[in-house]
XYZ file of C-alpha atoms in Angstrom:
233
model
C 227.435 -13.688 50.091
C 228.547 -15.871 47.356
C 232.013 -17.895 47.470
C 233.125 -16.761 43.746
C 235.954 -15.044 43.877
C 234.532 -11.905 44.582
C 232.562 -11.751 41.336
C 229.187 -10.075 42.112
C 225.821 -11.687 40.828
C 222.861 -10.982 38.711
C 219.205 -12.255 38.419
C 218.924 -16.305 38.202
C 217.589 -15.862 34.693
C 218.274 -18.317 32.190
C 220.529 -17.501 28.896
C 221.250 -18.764 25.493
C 224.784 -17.645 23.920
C 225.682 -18.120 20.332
C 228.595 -17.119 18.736
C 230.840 -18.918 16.126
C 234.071 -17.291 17.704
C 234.198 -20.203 20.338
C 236.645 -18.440 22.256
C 234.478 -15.564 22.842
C 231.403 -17.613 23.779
C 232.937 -20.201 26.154
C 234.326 -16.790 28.097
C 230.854 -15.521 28.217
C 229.160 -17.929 29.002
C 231.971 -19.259 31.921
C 231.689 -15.996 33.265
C 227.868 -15.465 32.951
C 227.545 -18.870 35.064
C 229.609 -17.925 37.551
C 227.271 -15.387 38.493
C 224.974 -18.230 39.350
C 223.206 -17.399 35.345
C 221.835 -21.197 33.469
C 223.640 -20.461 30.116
C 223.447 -22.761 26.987
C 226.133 -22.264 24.158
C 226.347 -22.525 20.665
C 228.457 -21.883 18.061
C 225.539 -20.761 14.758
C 222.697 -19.730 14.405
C 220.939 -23.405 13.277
C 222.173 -24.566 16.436
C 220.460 -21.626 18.160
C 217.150 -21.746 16.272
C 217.290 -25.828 17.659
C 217.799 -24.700 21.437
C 215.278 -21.708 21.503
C 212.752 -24.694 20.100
C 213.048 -26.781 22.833
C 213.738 -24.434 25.670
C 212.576 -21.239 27.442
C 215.147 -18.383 27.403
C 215.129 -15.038 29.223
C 217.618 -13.543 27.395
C 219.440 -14.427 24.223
C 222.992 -13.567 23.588
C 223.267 -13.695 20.057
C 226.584 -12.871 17.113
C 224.709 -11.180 13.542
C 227.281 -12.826 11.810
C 227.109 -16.325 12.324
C 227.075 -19.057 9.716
C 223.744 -20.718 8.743
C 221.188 -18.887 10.644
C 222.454 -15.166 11.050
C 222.197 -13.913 14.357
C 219.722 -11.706 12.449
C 217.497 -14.305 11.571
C 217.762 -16.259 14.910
C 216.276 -12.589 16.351
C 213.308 -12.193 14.012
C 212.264 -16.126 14.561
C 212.326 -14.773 18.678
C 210.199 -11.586 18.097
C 207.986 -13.403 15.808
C 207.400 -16.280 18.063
C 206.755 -14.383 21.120
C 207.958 -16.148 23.711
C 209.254 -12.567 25.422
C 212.811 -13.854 25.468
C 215.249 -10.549 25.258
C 217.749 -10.344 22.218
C 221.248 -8.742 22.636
C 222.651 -8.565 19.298
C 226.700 -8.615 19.340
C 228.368 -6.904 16.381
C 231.755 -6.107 14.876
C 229.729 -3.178 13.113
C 229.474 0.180 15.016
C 228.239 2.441 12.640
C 224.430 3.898 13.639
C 222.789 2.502 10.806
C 223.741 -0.718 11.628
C 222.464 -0.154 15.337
C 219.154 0.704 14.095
C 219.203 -2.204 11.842
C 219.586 -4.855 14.859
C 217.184 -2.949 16.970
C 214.715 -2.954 13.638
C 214.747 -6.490 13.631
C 212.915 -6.749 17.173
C 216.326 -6.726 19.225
C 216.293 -5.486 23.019
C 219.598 -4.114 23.028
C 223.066 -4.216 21.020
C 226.163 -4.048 21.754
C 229.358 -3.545 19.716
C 232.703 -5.743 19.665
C 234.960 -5.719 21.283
C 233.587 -4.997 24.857
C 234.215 -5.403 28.198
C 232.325 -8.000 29.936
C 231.418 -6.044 32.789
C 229.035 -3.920 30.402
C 227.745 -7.563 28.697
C 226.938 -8.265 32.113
C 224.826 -5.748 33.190
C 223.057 -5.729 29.469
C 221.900 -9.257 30.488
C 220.810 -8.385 33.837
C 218.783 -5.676 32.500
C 217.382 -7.787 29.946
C 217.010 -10.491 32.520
C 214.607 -7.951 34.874
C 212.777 -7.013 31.766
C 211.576 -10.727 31.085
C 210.495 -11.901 34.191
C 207.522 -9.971 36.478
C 209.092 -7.084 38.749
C 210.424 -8.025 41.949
C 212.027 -6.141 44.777
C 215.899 -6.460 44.682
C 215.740 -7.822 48.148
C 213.630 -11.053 48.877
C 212.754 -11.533 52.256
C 211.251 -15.134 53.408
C 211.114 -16.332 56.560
C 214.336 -14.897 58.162
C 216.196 -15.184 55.059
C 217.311 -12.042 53.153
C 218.412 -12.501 49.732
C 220.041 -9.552 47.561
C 219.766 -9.702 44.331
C 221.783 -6.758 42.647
C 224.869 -7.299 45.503
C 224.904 -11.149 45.734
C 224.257 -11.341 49.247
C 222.093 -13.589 51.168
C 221.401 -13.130 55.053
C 219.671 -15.863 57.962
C 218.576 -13.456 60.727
C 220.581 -10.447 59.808
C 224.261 -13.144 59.153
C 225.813 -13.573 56.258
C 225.752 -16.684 54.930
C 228.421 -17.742 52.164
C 226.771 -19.713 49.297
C 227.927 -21.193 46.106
C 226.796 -19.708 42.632
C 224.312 -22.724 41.729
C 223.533 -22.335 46.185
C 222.864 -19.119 45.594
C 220.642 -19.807 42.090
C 218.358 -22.224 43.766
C 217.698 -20.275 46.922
C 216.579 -17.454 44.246
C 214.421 -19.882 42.494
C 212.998 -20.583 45.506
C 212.427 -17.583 47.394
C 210.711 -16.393 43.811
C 208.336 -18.686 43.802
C 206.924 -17.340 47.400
C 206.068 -20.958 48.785
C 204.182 -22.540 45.992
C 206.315 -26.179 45.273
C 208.800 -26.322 43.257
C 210.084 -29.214 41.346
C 213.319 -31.062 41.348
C 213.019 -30.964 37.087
C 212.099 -26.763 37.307
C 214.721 -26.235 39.728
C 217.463 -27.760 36.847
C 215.670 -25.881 34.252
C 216.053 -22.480 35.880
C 219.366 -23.315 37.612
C 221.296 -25.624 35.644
C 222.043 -25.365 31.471
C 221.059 -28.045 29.002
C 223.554 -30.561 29.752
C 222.296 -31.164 33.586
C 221.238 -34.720 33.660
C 217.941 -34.983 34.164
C 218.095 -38.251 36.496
C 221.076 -36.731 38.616
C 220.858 -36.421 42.314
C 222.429 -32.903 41.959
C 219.435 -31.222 43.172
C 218.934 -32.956 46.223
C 222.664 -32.745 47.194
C 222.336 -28.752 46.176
C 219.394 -28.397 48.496
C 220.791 -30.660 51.088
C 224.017 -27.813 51.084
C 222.007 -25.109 50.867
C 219.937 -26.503 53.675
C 222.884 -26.809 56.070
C 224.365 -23.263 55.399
C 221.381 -21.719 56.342
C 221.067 -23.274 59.757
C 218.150 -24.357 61.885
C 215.609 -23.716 62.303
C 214.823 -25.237 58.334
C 213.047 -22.807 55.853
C 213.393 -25.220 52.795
C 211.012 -28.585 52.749
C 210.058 -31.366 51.072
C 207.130 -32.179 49.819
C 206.908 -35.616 49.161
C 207.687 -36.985 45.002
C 206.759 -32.655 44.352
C 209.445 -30.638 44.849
C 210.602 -28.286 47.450
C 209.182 -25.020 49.014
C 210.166 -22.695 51.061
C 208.405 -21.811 54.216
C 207.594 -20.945 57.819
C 210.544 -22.626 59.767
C 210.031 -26.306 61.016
C-alpha cells in the first residue's frame, strides 16, 4: 500500500487544473498528486489553452470563469480538437440551466462550488477510466498485484509500502504489459510539467521501486530504451 498518510489512490492518469483562485488550485492539485495523479496548474484560461497545446491530458480540471480564455472556451477548443481529454467544468453557478450549458459545450462532467474534494476526486477518477482503454482494477504481472481503486500493491500475496510517484510508475509499467517503456514517457505519465527532463529522478524512482519489491527482479533495463516489466531474472 502506499506511504501517504492514509490517503487512498486513483488511476495514474495525467491532469491539467486551471483556476484563477490560486488557493483553490494549488489544494487540488497538492492533493490530486498525492494520490500518485501528474497534475499541471494554471491560473487562466490562456495559460491553459498553452499547456493543452503542448501536452496530452486525460482529464482537464477547468474554472468557467477565468480571465482571458473562459473555462468555457478552454472546453470547446478540447472537444473540438479531439484529443479525448475529459472536461470537468467547476462553477460558482448551480442553477440547471447553467449545468446544461457546461455540459452543452462538450463537458464530461460539472461540478458546483464549493465542494468537497473527496467528490472532485472521484469525478477525476471517473473521468480518468473513461480516457484511457478499460482495464481490470487489479493488474497482475509476474507476482506483483497492483490495486488500482484501493491503492494497494502486493509481491507474492505481501504488501509492499510504496511512495505515490513508486506507486505511479509501477502503474505505468504494469499498463504497458511488457512492451519498453521510456525514461522520457515514464516523466510524462508520472511526473507534471516542471520534471526536468535531464534529471536522474527516474532511475533513482525505479532503483526504489526495484528494492521494495524484492528479488527475484520483475523491472529491467533495456539498454539506452527504457524499462519493462517482466518474467523475474
Amino acid at each position: 500500500m502506499a506511504d501517504d498518510d492514509g490517503q487512498r489512490g486513483a488511476d495514474t492518469v495525467r491532469v491539467l487544473v486551471a483556476d484563477d483562485e490560486r488557493l483553490l488550485a494549488d489544494t487540488v492539485a497538492e492533493g490530486l498528486r498525492r494520490l500518485s495523479m501528474a497534475v499541471d496548474v494554471c491560473y487562466d484560461g490562456d495559460g491553459a489553452l498553452e499547456r493543452i497545446g503542448v501536452n496530452r491530458y486525460d482529464v482537464a480540471v477547468l474554472d468557467r470563469d477565468m480571465p482571458g480564455q473562459t473555462g468555457d472556451e478552454v472546453c470547446r477548443n478540447l472537444t473540438d480538437s479531439g484529443t479525448g481529454t475529459r472536461v470537468l467544468l467547476l462553477t460558482a453557478a448551480a442553477g440547471i440551466r447553467d449545468r446544461v450549458e457546461g455540459l452543452g459545450l462538450g463537458a464530461d462532467d460539472y461540478l458546483t462550488k464549493p465542494f468537497a474534494f473527496a467528490e472532485l476526486v472521484a469525478r477525476v477518477q471517473a473521468l480518468g477510466r473513461r480516457s484511457a482503454p478499460a482495464l481490470p482494477p487489479v493488474l497482475q504481472r509476474h507476482g506483483v498485484e497492483l490495486d488500482v481503486a484501493r491503492h494497494v500493491v502486493r509481491r507474492d500475496g505481501q504488501p509492499v509500502s510504496l511512495s505515490p510517484k513508486e506507486f505511479a510508475v509501477l502503474h505505468v509499467l504494469m499498463r504497458a504489459e511488457g512492451r519498453v517503456v521510456s525514461a522520457e514517457e515514464l516523466l510524462e505519465q508520472a511526473w507534471d510539467e516542471f520534471a526536468d527532463p535531464f534529471t536522474n529522478v527516474v532511475r533513482v524512482t525505479v532503483m526504489t521501486l526495484r528494492k521494495k519489491l524484492g528479488q527475484p527482479q520483475v523491472i529491467h533495463t533495456v539498454p539506452r530504451t527504457g524499462y519493462r516489466i517482466g518474467d523475474p531474472a
